[in-house]
GROMACS .gro file of C-alpha atoms in nm:
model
  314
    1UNK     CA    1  -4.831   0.849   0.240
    2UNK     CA    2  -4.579   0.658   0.526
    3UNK     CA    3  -4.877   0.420   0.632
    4UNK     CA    4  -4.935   0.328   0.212
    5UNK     CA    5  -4.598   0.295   0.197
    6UNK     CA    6  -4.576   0.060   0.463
    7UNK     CA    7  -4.879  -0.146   0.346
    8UNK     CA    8  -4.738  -0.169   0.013
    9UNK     CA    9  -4.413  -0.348   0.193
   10UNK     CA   10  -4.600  -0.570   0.393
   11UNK     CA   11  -4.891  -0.691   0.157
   12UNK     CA   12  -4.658  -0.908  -0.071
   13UNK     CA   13  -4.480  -1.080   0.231
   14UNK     CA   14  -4.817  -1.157   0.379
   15UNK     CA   15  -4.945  -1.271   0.092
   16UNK     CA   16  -4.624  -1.536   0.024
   17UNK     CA   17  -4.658  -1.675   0.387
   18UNK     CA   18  -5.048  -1.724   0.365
   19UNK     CA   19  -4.950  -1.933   0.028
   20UNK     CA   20  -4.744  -2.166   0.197
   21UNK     CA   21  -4.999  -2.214   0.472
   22UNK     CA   22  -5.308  -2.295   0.255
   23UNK     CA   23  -5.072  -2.527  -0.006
   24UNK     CA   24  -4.952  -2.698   0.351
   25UNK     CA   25  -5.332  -2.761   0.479
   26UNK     CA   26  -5.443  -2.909   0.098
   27UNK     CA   27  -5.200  -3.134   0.105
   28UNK     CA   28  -4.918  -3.007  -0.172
   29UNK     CA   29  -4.624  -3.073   0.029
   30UNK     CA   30  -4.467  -3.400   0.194
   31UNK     CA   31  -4.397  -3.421   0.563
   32UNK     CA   32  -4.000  -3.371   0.499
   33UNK     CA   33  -4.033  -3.079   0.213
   34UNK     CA   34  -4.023  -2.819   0.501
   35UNK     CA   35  -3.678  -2.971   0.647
   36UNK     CA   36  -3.560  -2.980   0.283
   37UNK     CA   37  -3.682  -2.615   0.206
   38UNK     CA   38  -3.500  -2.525   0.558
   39UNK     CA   39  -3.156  -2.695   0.427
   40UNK     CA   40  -3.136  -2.540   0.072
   41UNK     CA   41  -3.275  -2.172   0.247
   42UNK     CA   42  -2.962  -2.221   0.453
   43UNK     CA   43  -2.709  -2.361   0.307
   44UNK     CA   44  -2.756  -2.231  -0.056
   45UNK     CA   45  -2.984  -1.955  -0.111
   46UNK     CA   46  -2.921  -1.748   0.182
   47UNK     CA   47  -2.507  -1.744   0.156
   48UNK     CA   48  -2.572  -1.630  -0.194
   49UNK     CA   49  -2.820  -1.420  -0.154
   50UNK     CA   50  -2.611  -1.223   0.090
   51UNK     CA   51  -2.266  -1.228  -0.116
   52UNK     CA   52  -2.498  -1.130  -0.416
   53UNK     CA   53  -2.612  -0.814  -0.193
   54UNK     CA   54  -2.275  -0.678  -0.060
   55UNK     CA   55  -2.075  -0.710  -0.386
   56UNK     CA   56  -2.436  -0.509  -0.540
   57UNK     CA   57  -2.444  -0.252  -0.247
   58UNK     CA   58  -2.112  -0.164  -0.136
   59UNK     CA   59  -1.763  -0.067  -0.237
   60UNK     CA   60  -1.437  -0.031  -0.044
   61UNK     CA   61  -1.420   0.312  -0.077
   62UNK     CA   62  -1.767   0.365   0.019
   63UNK     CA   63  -1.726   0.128   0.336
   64UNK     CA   64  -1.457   0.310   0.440
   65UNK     CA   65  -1.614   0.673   0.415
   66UNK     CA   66  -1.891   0.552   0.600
   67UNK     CA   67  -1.758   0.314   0.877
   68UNK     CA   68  -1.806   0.612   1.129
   69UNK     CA   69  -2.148   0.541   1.174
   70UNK     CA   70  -2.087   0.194   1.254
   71UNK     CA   71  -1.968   0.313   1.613
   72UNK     CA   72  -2.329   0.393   1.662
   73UNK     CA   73  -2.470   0.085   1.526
   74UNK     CA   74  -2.287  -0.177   1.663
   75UNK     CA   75  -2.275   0.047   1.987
   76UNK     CA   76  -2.746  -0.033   1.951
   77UNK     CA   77  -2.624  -0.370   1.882
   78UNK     CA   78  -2.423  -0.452   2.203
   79UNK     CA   79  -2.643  -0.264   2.427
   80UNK     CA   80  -2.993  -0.473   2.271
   81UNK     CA   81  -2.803  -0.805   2.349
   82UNK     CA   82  -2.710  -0.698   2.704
   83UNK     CA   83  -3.081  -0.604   2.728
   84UNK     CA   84  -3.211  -0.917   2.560
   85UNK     CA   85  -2.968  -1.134   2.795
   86UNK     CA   86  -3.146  -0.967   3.080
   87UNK     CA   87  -3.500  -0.999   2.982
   88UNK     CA   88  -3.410  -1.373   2.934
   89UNK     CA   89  -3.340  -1.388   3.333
   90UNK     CA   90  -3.588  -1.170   3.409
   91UNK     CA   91  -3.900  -1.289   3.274
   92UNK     CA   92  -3.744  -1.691   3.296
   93UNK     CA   93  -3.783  -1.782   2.916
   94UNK     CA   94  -3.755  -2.119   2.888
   95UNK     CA   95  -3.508  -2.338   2.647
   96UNK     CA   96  -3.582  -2.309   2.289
   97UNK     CA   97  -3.745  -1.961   2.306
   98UNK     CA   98  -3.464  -1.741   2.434
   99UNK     CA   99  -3.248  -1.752   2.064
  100UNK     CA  100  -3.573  -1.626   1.910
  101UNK     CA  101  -3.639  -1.362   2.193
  102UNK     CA  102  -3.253  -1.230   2.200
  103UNK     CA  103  -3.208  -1.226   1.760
  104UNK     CA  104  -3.572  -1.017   1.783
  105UNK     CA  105  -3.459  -0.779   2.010
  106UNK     CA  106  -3.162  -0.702   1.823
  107UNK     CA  107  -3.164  -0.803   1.467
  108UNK     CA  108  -3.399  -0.699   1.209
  109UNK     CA  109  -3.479  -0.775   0.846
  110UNK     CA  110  -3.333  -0.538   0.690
  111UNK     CA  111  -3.253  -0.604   0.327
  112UNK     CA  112  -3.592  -0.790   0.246
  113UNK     CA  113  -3.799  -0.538   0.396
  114UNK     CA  114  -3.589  -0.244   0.542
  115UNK     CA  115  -3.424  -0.151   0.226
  116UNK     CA  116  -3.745  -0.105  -0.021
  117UNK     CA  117  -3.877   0.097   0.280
  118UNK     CA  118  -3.585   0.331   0.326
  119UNK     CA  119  -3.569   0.426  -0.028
  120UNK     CA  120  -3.910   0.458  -0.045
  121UNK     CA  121  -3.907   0.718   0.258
  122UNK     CA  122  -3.595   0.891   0.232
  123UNK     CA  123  -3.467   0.812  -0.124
  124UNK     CA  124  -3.190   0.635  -0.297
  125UNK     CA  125  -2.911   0.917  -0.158
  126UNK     CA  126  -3.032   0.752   0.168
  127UNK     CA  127  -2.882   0.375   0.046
  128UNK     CA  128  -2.512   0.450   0.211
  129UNK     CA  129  -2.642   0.483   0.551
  130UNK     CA  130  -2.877   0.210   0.523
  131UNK     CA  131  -2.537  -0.049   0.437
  132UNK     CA  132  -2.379   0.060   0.740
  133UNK     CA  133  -2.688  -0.047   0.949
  134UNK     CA  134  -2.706  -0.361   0.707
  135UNK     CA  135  -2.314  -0.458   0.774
  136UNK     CA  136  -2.389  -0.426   1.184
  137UNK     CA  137  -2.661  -0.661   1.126
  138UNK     CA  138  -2.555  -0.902   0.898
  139UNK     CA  139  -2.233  -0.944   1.111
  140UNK     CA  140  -2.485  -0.956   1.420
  141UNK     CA  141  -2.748  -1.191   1.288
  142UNK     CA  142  -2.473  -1.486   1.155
  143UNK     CA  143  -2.208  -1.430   1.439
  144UNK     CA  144  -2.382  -1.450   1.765
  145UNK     CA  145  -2.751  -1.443   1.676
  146UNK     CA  146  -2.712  -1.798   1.431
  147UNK     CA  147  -2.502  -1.961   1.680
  148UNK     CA  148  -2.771  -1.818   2.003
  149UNK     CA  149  -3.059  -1.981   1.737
  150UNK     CA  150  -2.832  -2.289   1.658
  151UNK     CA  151  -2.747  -2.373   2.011
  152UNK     CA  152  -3.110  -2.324   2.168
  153UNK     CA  153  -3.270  -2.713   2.223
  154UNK     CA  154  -3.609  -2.721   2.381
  155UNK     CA  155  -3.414  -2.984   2.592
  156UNK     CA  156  -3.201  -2.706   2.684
  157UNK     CA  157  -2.954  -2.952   2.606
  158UNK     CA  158  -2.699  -2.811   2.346
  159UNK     CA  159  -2.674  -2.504   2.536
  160UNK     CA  160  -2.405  -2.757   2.776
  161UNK     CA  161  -2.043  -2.643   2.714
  162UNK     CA  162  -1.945  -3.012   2.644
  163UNK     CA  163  -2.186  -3.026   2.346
  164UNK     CA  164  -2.025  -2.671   2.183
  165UNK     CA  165  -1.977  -2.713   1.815
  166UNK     CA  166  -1.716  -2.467   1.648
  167UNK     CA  167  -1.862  -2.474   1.342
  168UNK     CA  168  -2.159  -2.334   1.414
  169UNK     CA  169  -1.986  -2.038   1.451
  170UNK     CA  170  -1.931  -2.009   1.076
  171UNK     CA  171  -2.255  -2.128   0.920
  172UNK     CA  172  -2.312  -2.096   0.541
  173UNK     CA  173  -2.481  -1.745   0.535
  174UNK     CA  174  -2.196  -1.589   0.769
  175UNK     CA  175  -1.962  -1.775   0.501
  176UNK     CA  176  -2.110  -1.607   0.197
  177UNK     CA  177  -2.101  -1.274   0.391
  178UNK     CA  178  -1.672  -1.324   0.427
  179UNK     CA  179  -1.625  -1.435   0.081
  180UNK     CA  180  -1.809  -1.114  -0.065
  181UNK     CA  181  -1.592  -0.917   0.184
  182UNK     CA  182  -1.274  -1.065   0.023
  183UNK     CA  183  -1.390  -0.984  -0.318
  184UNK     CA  184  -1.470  -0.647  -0.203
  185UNK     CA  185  -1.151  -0.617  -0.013
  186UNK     CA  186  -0.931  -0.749  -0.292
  187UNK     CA  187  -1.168  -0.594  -0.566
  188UNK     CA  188  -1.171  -0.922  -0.749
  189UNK     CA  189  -1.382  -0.906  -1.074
  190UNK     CA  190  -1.673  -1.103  -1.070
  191UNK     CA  191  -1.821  -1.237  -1.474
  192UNK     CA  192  -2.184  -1.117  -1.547
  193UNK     CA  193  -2.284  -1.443  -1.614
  194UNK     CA  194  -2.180  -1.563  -1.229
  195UNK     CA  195  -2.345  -1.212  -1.142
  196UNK     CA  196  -2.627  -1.332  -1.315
  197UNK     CA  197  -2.699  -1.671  -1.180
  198UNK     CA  198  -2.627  -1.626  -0.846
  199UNK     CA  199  -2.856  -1.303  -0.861
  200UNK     CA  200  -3.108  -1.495  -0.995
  201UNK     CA  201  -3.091  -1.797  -0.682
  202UNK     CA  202  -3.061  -1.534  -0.422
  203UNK     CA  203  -3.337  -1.385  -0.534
  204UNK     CA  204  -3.547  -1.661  -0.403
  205UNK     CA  205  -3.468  -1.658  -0.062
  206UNK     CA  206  -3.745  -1.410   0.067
  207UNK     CA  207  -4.013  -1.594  -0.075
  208UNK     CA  208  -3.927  -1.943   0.021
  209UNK     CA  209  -3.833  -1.813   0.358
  210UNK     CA  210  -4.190  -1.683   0.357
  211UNK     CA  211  -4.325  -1.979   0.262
  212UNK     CA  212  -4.128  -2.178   0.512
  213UNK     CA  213  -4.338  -1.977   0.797
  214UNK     CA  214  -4.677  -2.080   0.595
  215UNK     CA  215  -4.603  -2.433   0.614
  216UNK     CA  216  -4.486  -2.401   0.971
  217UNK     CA  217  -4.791  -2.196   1.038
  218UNK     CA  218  -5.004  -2.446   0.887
  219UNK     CA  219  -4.872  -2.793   1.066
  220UNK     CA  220  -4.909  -2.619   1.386
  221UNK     CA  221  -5.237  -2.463   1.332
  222UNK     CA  222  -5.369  -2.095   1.372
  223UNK     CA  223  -5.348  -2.134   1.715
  224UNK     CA  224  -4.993  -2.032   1.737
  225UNK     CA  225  -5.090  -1.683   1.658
  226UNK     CA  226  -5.138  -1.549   1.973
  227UNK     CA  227  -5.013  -1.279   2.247
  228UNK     CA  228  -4.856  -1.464   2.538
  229UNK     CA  229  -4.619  -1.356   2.760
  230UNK     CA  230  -4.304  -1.424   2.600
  231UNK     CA  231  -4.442  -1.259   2.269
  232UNK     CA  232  -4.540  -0.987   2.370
  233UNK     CA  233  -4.192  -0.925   2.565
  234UNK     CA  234  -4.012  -0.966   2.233
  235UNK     CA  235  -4.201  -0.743   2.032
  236UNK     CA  236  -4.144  -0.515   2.307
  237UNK     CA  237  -3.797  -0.522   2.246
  238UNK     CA  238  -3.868  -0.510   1.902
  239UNK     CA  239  -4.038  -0.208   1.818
  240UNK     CA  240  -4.019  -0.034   2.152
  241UNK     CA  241  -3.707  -0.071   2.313
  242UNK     CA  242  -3.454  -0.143   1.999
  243UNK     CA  243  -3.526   0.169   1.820
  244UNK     CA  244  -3.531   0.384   2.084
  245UNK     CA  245  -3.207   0.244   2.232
  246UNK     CA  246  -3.090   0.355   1.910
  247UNK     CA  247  -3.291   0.755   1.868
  248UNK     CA  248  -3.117   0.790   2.258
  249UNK     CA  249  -2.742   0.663   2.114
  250UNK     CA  250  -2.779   0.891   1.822
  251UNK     CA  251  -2.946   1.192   2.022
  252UNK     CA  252  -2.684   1.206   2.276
  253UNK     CA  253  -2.350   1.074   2.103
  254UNK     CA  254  -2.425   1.183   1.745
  255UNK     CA  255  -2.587   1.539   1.734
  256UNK     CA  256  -2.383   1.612   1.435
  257UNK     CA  257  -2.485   1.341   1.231
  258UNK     CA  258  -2.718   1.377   0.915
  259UNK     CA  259  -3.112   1.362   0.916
  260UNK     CA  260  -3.083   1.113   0.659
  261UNK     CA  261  -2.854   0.903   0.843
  262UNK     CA  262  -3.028   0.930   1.146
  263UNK     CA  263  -3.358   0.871   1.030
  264UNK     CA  264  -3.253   0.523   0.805
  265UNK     CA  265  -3.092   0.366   1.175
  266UNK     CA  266  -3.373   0.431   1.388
  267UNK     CA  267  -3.647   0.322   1.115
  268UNK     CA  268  -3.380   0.006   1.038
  269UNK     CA  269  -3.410  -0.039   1.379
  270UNK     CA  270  -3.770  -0.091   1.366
  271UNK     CA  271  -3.816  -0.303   1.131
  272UNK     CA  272  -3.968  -0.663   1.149
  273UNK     CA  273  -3.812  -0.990   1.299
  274UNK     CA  274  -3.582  -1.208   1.073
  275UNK     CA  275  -3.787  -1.394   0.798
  276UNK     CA  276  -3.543  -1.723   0.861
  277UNK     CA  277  -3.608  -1.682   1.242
  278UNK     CA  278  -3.821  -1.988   1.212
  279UNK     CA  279  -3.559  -2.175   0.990
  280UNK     CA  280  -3.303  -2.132   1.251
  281UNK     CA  281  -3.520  -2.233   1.529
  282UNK     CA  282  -3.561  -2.612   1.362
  283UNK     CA  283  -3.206  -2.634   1.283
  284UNK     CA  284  -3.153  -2.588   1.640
  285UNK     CA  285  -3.405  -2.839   1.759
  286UNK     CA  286  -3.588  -2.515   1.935
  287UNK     CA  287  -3.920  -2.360   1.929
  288UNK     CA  288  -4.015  -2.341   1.551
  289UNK     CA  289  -4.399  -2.253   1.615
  290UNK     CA  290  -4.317  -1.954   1.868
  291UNK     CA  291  -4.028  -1.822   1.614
  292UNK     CA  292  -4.342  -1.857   1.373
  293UNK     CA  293  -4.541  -1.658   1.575
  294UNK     CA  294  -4.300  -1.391   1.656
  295UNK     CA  295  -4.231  -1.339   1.257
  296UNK     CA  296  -4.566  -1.316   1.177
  297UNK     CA  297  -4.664  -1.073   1.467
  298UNK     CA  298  -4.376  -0.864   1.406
  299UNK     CA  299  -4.454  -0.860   1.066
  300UNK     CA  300  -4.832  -0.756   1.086
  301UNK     CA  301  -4.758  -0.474   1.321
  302UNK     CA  302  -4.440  -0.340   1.114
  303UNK     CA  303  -4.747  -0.164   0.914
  304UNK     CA  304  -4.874   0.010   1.230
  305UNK     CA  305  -4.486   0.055   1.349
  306UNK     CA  306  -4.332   0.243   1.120
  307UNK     CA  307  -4.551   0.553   1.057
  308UNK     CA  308  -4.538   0.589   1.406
  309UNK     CA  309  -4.149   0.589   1.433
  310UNK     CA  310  -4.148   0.824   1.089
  311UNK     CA  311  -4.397   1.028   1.261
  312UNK     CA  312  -4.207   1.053   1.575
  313UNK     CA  313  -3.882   1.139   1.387
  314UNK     CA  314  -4.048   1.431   1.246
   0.00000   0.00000   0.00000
């Protein structure tokens, strides 16, 4: 039942990104639509898709009940980039790569493919835990992971103190994220109709995003799909070392805490690479066809992944 479960995730998002490939290689799409699909993924569908999801998924009282486990989640968090840093030095990874290693190692995607898989494993009653896990990495991912992705030139150039840029420390998505928290916060109404509409544009960030990694797929050929070095050292960190940084944090510092709880952050924790990897990676002039790579990979195995983690979990 886990492994169908887990193919039954996977098979749609597959399906979307071998669309956007095949439309790419017969010729549907311009040179400059991917750029233009990139800029109105992140800096209009994505902001809204994620104010959309807290204001849908959360309430004050409920994020305050449940901030405890949050200790635990941003504690995963911290220690993944302090591994992720280290790898970097370790195994060398060169300019334009190490955003996409570090943001794989510690940030997952969660609400496009984490959520339908948590309630389809451990049931709606499981949906509170899964939002603290979501908060950690939503704060994570547009905080230091977009400005790591941002600021990572192949010329290794951007990454120079003199060329730091401010504002890329508050990019559109981390934006909407704030705004829904002051809504939350302040409990400001929002009109079904604006519910509505901006429901209905979020909505379609998953499968353009998707799409994005088809076309990228397709103008750098198949031959980007492979297991070198450097990918196979971030899926490592992926769906060995992240969720069992977090099983160990839980084991030892939360032996009180639910099974439920427990069970949604270290499956969270497995979960597959960032869908907008790739779209990050161009906006920051760095490797788009290995961030391509490591999405798809990560992807693909997710379905082998995650019955083993449920299994292990018991």
């Amino acid at each position: 039942m886990v492994f169908l479960t887990s193919i039954e995730s996977i098979i749609p998002i597959i399906v979307l990104i071998i669309l956007g490939y095949f439309l790419q290689v017969r010729g549907w799409f311009d040179d400059s639509f991917g750029g233009n699909l990139s800029k109105l993924i992140m800096n209009v569908t994505m902001p809204v898709s994620i104010f959309v999801s807290v204001l849908k998924y959360l309430t004050l009282d409920k994020l305050i009940s449940l901030s405890g486990g949050m200790i635990y989640t941003f504690g995963a968090c911290i220690l993944g980039y302090i591994f992720a840093f280290a790898a970097v030095k370790i195994f060398n990874i060169r300019p334009g790569r190490r955003g996409t290693m570090i943001n794989t190692f510690v940030n997952a995607n969660t609400i496009f493919i984490g959520l339908p898989l948590n309630i389809a494993l451990f049931g709606d009653e499981a949906l509170p835990y899964f939002l603290i896990y979501y908060i950690t990495n939503t704060v994570s991912t547009w905080t230091l992971g977009v400005y790591l992705m941002t600021t990572d030139s192949k010329s290794g150039k951007s990454m120079q103190v003199a060329k730091f840029n401010w504002k890329k420390l508050f990019p559109a998505p981390l934006v909407g994220f704030l705004v829904a928290l002051i809504f939350l916060i302040l409990r400001i109404p929002v009109p079904s109709f604006a519910t509505n509409t901006l429901t209905y544009i979020g909505n379609i960030v998953t499968p353009l995003s998707l799409l994005y990694i088809g076309i990228v797929l397709a103008k750098a050929g198949l031959k980007t799909i492979r297991f070198d070095t450097d990918t196979i050292v971030t899926l490592v960190g992926r769906f060995i070392l992240a969720p069992a940084t977090m099983y160990f944090i839980l084991k030892f510092a939360a032996s009180g805490m639910a099974t439920k709880e427990f069970n949604t952050f270290v499956v969270q924790s497995a979960a597959p690479a960032l869908a907008v990897l790739p779209i990050l990676a161009n906006q920051g002039d760095g490797d788009v066809e290995f961030s391509t790579n490591v999405v798809t990979l990560s992807t693909i195995l997710f379905i082998i992944v995650v019955p083993i983690v449920v299994t292990l979990l018991g």
